[in-house]
Short mmCIF file of C-alpha atoms in Angstrom, two decimals:
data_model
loop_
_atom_site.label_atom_id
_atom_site.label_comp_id
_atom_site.label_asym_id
_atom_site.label_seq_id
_atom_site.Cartn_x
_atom_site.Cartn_y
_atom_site.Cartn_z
CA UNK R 1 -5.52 14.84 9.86
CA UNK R 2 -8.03 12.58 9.34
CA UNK R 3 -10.59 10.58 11.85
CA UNK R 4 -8.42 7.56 11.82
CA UNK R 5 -5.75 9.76 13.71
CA UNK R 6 -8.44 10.04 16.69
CA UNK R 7 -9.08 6.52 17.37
CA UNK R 8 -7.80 4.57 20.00
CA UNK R 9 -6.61 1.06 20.28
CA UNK R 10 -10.23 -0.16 21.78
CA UNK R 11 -11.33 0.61 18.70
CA UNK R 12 -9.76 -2.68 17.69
CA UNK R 13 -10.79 -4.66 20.15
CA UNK R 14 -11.23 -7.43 18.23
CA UNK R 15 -7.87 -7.83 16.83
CA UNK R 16 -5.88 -7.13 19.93
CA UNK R 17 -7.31 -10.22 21.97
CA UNK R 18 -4.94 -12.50 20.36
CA UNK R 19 -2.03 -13.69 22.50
CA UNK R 20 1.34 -14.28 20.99
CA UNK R 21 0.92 -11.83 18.03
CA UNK R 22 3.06 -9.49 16.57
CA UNK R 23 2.72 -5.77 17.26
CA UNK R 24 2.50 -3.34 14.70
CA UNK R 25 2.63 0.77 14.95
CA UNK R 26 0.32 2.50 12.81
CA UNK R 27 1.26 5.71 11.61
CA UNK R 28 -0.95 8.03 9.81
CA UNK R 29 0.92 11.16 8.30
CA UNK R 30 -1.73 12.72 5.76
CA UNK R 31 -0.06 13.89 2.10
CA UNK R 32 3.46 13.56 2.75
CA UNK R 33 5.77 14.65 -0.41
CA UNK R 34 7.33 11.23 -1.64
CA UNK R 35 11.20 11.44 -0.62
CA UNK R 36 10.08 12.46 2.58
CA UNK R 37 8.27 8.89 3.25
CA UNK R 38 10.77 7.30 1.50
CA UNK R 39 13.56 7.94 3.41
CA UNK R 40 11.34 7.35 6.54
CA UNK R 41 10.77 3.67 5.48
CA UNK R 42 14.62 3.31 4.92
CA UNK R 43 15.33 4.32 8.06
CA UNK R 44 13.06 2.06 10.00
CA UNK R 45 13.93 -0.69 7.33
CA UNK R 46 17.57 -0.31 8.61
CA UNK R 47 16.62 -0.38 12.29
CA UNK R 48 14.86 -3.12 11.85
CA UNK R 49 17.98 -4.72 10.27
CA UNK R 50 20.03 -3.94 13.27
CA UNK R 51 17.30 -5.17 15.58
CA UNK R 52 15.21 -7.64 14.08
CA UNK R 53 13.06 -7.79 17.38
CA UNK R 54 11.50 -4.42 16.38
CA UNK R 55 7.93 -4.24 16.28
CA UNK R 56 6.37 -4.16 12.98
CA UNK R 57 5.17 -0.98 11.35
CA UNK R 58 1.89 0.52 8.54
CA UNK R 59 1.91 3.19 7.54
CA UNK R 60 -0.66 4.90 5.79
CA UNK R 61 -0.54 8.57 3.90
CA UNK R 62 -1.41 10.06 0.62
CA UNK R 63 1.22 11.33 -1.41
CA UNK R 64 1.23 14.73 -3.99
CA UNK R 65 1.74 13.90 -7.54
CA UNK R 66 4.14 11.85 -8.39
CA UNK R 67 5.64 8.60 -10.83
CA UNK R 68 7.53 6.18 -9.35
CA UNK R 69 9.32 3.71 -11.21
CA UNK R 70 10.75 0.13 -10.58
CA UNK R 71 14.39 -0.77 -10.29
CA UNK R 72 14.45 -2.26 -13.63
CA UNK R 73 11.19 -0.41 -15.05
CA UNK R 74 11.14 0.24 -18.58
CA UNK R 75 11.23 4.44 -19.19
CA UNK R 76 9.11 3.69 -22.58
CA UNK R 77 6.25 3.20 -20.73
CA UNK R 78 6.07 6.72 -19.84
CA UNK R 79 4.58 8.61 -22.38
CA UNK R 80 6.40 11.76 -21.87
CA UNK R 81 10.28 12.96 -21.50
CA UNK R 82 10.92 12.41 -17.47
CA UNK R 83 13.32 15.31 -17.60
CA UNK R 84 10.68 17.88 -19.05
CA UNK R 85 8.05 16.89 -16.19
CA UNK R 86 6.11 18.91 -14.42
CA UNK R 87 5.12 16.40 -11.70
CA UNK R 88 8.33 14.57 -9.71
CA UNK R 89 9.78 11.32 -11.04
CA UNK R 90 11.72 8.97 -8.70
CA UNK R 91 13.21 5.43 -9.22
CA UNK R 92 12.96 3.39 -6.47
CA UNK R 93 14.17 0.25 -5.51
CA UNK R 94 10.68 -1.78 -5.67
CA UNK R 95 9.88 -4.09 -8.01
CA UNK R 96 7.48 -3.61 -11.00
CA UNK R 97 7.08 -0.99 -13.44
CA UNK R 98 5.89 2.66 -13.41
CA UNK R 99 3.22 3.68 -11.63
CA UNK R 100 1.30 7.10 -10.17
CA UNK R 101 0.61 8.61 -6.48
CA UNK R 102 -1.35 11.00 -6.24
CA UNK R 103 -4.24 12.77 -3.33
CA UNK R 104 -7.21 10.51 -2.98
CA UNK R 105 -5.00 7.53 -3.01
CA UNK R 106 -4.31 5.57 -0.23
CA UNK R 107 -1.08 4.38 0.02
CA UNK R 108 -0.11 1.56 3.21
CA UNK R 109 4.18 0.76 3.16
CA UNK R 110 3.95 -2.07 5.58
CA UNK R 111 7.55 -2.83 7.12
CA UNK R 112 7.46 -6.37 8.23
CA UNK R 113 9.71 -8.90 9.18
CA UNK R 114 8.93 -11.57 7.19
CA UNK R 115 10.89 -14.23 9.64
CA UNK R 116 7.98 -13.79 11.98
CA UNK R 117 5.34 -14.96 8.90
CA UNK R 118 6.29 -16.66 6.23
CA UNK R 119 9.80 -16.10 4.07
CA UNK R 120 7.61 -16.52 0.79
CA UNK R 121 7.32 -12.99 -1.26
CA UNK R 122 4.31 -14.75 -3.38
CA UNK R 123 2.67 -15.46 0.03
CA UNK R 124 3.03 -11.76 1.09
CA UNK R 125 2.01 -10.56 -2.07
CA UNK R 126 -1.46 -12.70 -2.07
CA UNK R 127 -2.13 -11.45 1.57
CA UNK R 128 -1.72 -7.69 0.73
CA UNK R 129 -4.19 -8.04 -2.11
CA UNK R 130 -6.38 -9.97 0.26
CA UNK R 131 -6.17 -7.35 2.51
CA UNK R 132 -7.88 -4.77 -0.34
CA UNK R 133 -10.53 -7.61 -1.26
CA UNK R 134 -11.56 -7.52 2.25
CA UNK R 135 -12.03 -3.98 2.46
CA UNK R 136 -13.86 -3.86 -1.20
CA UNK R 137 -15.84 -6.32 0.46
CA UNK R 138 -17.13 -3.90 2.90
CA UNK R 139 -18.63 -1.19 0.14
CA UNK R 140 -20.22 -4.72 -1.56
CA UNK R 141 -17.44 -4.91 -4.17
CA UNK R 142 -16.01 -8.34 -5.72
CA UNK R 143 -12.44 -7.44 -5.98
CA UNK R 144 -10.88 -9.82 -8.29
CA UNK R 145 -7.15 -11.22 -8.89
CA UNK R 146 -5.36 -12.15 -12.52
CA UNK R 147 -3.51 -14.75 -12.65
CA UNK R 148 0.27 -13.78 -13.69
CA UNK R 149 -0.62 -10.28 -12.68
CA UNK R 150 0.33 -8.39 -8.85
CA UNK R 151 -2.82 -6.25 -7.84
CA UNK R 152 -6.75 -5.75 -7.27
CA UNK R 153 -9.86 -5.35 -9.79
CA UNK R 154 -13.47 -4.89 -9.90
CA UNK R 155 -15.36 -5.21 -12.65
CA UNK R 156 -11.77 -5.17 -15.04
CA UNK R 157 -10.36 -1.83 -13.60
CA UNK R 158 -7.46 -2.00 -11.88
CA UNK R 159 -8.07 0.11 -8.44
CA UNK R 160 -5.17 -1.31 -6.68
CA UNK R 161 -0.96 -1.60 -7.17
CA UNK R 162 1.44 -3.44 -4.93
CA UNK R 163 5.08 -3.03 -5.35
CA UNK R 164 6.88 -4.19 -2.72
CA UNK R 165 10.85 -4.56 -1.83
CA UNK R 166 12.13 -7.35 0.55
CA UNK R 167 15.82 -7.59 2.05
CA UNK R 168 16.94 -9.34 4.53
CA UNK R 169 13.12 -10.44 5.01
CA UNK R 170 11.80 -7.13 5.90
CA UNK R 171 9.43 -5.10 3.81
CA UNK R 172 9.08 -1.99 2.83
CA UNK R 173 7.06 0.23 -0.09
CA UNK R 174 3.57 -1.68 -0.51
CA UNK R 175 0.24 -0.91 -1.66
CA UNK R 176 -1.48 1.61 -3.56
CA UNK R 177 -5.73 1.72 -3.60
CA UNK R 178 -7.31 4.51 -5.98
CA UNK R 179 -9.97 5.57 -3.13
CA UNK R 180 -11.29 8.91 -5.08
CA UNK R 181 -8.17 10.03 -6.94
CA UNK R 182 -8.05 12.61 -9.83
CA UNK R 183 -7.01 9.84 -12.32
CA UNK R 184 -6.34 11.77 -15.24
CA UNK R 185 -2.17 11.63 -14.21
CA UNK R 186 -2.29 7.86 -14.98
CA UNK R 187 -3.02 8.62 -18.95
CA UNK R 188 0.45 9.79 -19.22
CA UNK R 189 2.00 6.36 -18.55
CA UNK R 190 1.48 2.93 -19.04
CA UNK R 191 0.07 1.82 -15.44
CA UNK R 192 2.64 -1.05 -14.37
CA UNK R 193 3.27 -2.20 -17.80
CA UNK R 194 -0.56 -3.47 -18.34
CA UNK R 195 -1.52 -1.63 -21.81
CA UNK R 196 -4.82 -3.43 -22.38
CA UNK R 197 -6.67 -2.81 -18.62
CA UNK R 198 -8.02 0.50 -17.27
CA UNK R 199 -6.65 2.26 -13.99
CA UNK R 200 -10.38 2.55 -11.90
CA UNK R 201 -11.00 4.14 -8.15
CA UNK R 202 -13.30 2.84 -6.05
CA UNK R 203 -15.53 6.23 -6.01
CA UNK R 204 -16.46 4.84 -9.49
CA UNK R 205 -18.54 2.55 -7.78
CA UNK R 206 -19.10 3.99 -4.49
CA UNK R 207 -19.96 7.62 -4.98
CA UNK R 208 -19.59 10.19 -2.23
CA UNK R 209 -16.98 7.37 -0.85
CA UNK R 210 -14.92 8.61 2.14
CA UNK R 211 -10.66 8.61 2.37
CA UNK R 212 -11.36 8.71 6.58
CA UNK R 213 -13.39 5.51 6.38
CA UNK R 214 -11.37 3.28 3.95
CA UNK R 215 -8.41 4.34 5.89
CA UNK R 216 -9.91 3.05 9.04
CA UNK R 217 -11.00 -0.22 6.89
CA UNK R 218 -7.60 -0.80 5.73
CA UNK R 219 -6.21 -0.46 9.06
CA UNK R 220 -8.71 -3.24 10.45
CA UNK R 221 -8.39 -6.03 7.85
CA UNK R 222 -4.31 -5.61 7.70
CA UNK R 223 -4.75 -6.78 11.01
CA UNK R 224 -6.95 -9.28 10.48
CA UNK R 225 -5.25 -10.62 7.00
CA UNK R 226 -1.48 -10.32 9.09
CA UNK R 227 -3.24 -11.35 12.62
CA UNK R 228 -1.24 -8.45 14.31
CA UNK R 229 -1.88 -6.32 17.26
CA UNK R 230 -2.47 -3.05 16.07
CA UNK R 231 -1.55 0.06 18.21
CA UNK R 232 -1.74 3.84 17.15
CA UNK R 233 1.32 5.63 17.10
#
């Protein structure tokens, strides 16, 4: 369990002193195996469904290996036979292409209801990515956005994924950012579809770079970027 499991909600101070804002649990369950988190978001998605006054929930984990691919992702992007594979493959029902989990990757599956923000995917997309760009911003780091393209870069590697899946207007899968990941599992695919830009973490260019900080980091600007009231769950 990391630090961010031992804070308490004064710790954000700052963002719980708006009025009128949304709540939203954070959850922090360390490497949890895949199916295991996935059928936790599609139970809470469906709660949510039946009670669309539910608070809002984040939560953040690191996953074992794993390749996860889109609804209608393409299988020739993997560069190996999915039924000879060592490491667990699961289609999901996100959007994008294929992509890879893995320890030293933080991964936040926000489940919002997007009636209380804005009913505009494109909108939600931009402000998850602004979320990582503020937290790059903290360790000095210009991340960067291409246009036509769903994600975060610095310096032309690709150190964040979003993927996200929206019904009824509430959200579930998310955000992936390569904090100090072993990233030789990515050479066995085609990351998202993108052939001509490298997969990068952001130990790269912050060495010695802690999981328990960035986690904490993330946490903060989510609620800043969603202007939330955060509380610890």
């Amino acid at each position: 369990m990391s630090d961010f499991a031992n804070l308490s909600a004064k710790d954000f101070n700052p963002f719980l002193s708006f009025s009128g804002h949304r709540c939203c649990q954070v959850f922090h369950f360390g490497v949890v195996p895949y199916q295991e988190a996935l059928a936790w978001q599609r139970s809470r998605v469906a709660k949510c469904k039946l009670d669309p006054a539910l608070e809002d929930t984040l939560l953040l984990l690191e996953h074992p290996p794993v390749y996860t691919l889109g609804q209608g992702s393409d299988t020739r992007f993997l560069k190996f036979d999915p039924a000879c594979s060592p490491v667990e493959v699961v289609r999901i029902e996100r959007g994008g292409e294929v992509t890879y989990h893995c320890p030293g990757q933080l991964v936040g599956y926000p489940i919002l209801n997007l009636a209380y923000y804005q009913k505009d995917l494109h909108w939600y997309l931009r402000q998850l990515e602004e979320v990582i760009i503020r937290v790059l911003a903290e360790y000095h780091l210009q991340g960067s956005r291409i246009p036509g393209l769903t994600g975060v870069w610095v310096e032309g590697y690709k150190v964040a994924a979003i993927g996200i899946k929206v019904s009824r207007w509430i959200t579930m899968h998310g955000f992936a950012l390569n904090v100090c990941p072993d990233l030789s599992g990515f050479q066995a695919i085609v990351p998202c579809g993108i052939s001509d830009r490298p997969v990068g973490s952001l130990e790269q260019f912050v060495p010695g770079i802690q999981m328990s900080q960035v986690r904490q980091q993330v946490a903060i600007a989510f609620a800043d970027v969603f202007q939330v009231q955060l509380i610890e769950a």
